[in-house]
PDB file of C-alpha atoms in Angstrom:
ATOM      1  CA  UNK A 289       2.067   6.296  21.136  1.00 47.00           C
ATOM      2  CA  UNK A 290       0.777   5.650  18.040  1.00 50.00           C
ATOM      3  CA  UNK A 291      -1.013   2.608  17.304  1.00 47.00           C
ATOM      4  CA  UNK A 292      -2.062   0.745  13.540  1.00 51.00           C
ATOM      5  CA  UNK A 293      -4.694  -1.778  12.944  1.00 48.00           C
ATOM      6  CA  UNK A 294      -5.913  -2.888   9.773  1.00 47.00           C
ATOM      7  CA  UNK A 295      -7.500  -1.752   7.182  1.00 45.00           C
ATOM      8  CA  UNK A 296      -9.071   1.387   9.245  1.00 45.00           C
ATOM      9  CA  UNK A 297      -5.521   1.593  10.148  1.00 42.00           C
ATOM     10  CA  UNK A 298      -4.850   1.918  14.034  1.00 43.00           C
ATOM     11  CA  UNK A 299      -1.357   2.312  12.916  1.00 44.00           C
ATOM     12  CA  UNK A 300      -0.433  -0.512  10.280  1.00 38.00           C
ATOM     13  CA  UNK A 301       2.367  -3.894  10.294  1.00 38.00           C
ATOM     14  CA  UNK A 302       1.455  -6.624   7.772  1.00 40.00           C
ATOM     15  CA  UNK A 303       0.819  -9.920   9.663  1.00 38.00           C
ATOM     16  CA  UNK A 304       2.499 -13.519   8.902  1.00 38.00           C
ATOM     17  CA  UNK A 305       5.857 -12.895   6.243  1.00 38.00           C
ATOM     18  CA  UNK A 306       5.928 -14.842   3.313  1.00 44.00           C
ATOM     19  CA  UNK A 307       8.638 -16.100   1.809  1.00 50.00           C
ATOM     20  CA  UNK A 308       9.611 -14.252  -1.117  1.00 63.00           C
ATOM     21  CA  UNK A 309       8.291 -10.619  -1.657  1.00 65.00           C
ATOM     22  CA  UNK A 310       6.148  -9.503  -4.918  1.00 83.00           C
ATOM     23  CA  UNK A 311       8.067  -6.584  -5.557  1.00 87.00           C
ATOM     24  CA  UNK A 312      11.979  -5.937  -5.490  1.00 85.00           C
ATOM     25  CA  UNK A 313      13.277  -3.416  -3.916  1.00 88.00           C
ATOM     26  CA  UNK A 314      13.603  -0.033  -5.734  1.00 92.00           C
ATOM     27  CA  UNK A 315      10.529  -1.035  -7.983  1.00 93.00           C
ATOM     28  CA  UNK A 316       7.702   1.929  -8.708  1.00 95.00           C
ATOM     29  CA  UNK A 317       4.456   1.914  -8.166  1.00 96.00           C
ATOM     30  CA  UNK A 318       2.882   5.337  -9.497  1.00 97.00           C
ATOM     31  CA  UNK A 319       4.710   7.541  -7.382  1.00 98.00           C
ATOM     32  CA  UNK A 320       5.891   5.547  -4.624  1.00 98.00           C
ATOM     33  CA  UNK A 321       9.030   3.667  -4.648  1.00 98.00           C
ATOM     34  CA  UNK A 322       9.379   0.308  -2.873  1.00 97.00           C
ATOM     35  CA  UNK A 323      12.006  -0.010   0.109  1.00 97.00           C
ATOM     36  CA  UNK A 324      11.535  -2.814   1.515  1.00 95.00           C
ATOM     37  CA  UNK A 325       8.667  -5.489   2.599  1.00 94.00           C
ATOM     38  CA  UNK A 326       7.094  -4.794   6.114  1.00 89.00           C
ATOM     39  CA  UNK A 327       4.543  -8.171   6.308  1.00 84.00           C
ATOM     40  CA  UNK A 328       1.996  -9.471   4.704  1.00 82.00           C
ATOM     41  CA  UNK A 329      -1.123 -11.324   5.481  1.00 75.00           C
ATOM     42  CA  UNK A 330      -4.818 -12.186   3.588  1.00 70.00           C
ATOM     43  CA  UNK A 331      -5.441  -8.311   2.368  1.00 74.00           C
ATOM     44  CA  UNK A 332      -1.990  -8.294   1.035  1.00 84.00           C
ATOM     45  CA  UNK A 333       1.485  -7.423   0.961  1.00 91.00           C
ATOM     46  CA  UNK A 334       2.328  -4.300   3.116  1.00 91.00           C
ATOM     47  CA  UNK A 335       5.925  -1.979   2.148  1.00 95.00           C
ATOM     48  CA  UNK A 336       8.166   0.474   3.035  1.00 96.00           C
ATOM     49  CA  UNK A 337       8.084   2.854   0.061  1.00 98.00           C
ATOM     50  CA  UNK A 338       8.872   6.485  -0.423  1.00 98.00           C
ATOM     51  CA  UNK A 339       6.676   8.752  -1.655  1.00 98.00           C
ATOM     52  CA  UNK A 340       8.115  10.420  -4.689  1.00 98.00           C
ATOM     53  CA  UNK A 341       6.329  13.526  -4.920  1.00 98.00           C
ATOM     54  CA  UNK A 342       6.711  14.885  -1.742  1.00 98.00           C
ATOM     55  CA  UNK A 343       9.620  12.939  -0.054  1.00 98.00           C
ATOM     56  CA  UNK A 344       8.166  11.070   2.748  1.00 98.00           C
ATOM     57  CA  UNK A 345       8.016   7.473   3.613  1.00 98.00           C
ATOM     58  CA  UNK A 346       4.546   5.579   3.217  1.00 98.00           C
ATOM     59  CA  UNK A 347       3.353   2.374   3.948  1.00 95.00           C
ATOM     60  CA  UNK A 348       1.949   0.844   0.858  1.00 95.00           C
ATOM     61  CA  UNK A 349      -0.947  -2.018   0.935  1.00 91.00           C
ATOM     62  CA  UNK A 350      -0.723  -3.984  -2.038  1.00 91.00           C
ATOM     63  CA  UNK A 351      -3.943  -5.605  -2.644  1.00 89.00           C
ATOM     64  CA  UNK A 352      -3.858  -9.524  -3.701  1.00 87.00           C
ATOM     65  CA  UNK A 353      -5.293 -10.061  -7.366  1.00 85.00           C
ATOM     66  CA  UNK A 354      -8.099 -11.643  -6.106  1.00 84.00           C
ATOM     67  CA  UNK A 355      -9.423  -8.861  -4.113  1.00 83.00           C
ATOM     68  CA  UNK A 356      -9.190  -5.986  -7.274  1.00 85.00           C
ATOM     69  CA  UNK A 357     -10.819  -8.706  -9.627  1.00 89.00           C
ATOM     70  CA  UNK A 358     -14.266  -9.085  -7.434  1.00 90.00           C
ATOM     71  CA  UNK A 359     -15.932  -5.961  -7.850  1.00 91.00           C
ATOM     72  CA  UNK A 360     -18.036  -6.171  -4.348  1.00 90.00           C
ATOM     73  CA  UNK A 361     -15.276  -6.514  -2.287  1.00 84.00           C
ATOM     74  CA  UNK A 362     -13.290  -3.680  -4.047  1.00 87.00           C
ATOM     75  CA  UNK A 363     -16.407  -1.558  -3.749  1.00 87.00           C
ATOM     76  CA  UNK A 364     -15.996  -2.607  -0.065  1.00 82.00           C
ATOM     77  CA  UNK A 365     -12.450  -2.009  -0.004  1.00 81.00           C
ATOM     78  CA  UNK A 366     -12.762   1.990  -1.324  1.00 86.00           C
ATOM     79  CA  UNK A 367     -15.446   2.231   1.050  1.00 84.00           C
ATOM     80  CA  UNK A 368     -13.942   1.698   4.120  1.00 79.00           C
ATOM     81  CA  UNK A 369     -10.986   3.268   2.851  1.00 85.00           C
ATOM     82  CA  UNK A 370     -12.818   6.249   2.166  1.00 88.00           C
ATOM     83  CA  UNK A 371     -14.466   6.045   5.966  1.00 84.00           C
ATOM     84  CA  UNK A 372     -10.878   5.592   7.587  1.00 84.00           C
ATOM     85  CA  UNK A 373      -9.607   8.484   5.527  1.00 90.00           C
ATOM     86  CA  UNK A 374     -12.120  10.868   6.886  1.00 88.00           C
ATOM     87  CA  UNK A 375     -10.597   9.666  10.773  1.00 89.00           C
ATOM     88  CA  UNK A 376      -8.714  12.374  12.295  1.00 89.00           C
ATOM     89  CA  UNK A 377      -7.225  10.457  15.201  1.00 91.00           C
ATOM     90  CA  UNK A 378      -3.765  10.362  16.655  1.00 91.00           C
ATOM     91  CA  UNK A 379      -3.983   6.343  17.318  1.00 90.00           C
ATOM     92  CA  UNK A 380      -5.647   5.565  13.565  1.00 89.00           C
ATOM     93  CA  UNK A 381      -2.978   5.861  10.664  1.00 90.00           C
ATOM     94  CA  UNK A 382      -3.504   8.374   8.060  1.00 93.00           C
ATOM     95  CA  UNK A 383      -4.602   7.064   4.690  1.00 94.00           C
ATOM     96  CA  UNK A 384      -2.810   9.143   1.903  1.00 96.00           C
ATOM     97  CA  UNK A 385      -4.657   7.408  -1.446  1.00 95.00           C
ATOM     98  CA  UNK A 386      -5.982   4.447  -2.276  1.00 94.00           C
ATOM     99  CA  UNK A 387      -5.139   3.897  -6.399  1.00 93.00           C
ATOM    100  CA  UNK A 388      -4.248   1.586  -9.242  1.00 93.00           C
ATOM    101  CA  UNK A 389      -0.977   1.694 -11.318  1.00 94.00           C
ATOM    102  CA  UNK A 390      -0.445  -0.264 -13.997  1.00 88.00           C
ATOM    103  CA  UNK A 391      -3.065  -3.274 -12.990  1.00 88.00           C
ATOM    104  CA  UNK A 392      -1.747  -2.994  -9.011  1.00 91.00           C
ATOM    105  CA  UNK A 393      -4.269  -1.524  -6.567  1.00 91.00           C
ATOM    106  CA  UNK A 394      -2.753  -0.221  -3.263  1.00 94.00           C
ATOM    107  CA  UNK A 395      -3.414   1.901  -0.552  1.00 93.00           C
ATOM    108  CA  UNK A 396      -0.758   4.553   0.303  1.00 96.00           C
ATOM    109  CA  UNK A 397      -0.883   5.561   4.448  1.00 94.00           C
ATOM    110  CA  UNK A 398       1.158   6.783   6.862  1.00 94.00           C
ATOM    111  CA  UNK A 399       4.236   4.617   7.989  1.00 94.00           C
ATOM    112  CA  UNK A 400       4.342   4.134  11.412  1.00 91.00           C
ATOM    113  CA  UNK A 401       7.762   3.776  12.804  1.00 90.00           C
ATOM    114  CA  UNK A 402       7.979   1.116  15.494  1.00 85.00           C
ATOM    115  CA  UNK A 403       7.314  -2.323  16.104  1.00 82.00           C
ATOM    116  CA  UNK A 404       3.616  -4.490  16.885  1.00 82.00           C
ATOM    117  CA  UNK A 405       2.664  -4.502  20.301  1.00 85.00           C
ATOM    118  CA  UNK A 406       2.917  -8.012  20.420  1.00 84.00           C
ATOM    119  CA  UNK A 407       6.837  -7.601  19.460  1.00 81.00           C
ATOM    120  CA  UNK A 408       7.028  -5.018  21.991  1.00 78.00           C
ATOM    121  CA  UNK A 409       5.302  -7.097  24.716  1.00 82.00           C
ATOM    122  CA  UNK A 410       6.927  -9.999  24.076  1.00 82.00           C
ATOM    123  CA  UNK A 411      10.412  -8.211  23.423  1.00 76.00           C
ATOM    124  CA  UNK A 412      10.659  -6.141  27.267  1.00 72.00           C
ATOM    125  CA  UNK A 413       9.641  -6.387  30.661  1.00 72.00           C
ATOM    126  CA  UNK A 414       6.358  -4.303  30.494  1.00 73.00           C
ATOM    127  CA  UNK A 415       4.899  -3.143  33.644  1.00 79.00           C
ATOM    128  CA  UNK A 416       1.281  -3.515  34.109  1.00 83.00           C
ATOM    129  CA  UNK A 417       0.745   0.421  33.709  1.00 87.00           C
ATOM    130  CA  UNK A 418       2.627   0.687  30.737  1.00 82.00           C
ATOM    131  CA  UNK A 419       0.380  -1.633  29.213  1.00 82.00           C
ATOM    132  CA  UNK A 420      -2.574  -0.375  30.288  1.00 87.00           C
ATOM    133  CA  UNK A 421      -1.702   2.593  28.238  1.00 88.00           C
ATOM    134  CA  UNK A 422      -0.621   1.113  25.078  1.00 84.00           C
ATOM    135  CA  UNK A 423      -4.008  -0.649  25.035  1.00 89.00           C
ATOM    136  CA  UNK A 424      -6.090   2.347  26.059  1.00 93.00           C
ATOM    137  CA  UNK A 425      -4.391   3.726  23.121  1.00 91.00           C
ATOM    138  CA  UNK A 426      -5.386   0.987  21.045  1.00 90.00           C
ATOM    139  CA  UNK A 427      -9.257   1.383  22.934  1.00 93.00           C
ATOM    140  CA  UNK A 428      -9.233   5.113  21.743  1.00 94.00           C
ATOM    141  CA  UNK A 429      -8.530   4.240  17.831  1.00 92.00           C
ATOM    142  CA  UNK A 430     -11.344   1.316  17.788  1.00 92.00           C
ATOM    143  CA  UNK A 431     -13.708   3.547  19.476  1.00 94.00           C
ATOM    144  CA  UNK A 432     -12.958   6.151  16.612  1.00 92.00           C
ATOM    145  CA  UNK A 433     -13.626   4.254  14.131  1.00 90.00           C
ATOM    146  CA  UNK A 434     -16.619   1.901  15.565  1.00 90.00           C
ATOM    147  CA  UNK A 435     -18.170   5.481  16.014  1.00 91.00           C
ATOM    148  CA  UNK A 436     -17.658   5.746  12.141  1.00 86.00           C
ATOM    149  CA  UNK A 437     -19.200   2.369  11.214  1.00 84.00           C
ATOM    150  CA  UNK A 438     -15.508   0.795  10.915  1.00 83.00           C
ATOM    151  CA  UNK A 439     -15.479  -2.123  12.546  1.00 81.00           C
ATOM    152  CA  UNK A 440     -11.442  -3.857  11.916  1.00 77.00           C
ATOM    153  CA  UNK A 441     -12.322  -7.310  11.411  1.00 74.00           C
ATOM    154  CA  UNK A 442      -8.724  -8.583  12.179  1.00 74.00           C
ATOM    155  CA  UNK A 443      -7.825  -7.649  16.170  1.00 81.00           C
ATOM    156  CA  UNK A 444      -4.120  -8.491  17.242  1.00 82.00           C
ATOM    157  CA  UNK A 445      -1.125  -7.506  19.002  1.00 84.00           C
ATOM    158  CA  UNK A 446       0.555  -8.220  15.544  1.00 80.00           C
ATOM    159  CA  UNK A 447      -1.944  -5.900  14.014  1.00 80.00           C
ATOM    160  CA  UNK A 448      -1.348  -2.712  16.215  1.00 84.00           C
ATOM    161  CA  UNK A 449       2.174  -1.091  15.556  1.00 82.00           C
ATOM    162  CA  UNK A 450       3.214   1.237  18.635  1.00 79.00           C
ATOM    163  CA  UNK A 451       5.693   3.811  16.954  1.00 80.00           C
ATOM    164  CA  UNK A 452       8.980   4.773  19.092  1.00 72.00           C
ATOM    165  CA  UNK A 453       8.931   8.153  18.958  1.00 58.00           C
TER     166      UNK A 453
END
């Protein structure tokens, strides 16, 4: 099972949807053409995109206006971006790039293909065991990155996406 959370990226979903998404469908962002809207939540809207170059789908982290125009927090941003990047973890998505195209900073990472854990506790009969593994999983990532300085700020079964394969 893989698992996404946050920023460091146990395996990403965007949190609360908004209403109406920023980008249409089929738009481009450097390389990376938007599918569809996953979530979004304070750091952002989160998509479906495909990676033009090399034909795989990505999950790509648009960052709110607010966040590229204050320089400390995007010096923050590329930092822990950087950190998570140099995770090699099988619970901790994989971040491709973090870049700007035309005045929109993003973060390109591995899409997980699943749904949150809270979707998939709420969503089945779990037994307890089952569970129990799903959060060690979750327990391995953090500890991964809190070894790294990455602490994820934002903890929640809406945060950590459990892929079905």
């Amino acid at each position: 099972m893989a698992i996404a959370i946050g920023t460091v990226i146990l395996k990403l979903e965007g949190e609360a949807l908004m209403n109406e998404p920023s980008l249409p469908a089929n738009a481009t962002i450097s390389h990376y053409r938007i599918l569809s809207r996953i979530g979004a939540g304070g750091m952002g809207e989160v998509y479906l995109a495909q990676d033009t170059k090399l034909g795989r789908n990505v999950a790509l982290k648009i960052l709110p206006a607010a966040v590229a125009a204050n320089p400390e927090r995007m010096r923050r941003l590329v930092q822990e971006a950087k950190a998570a990047a140099a995770l090699n973890h099988p619970n901790i998505a994989h971040i491709y790039e973090i870049g700007e195209a035309a005045g929109v900073n993003f973060i390109a990472m591995e899409f997980i293909d699943g749904q949150t854990l809270g979707r998939y506790i709420h969503g089945e009969r779990v037994g307890l065991p089952k569970l129990l593994r799903h959060l060690q999983h979750v327990a391995e990532g953090l500890a991964k990155a809190h070894a790294a300085g990455i602490v994820h700020r934002d903890l929640k079964p809406g945060c950590c996406n459990a892929a079905t394969a």
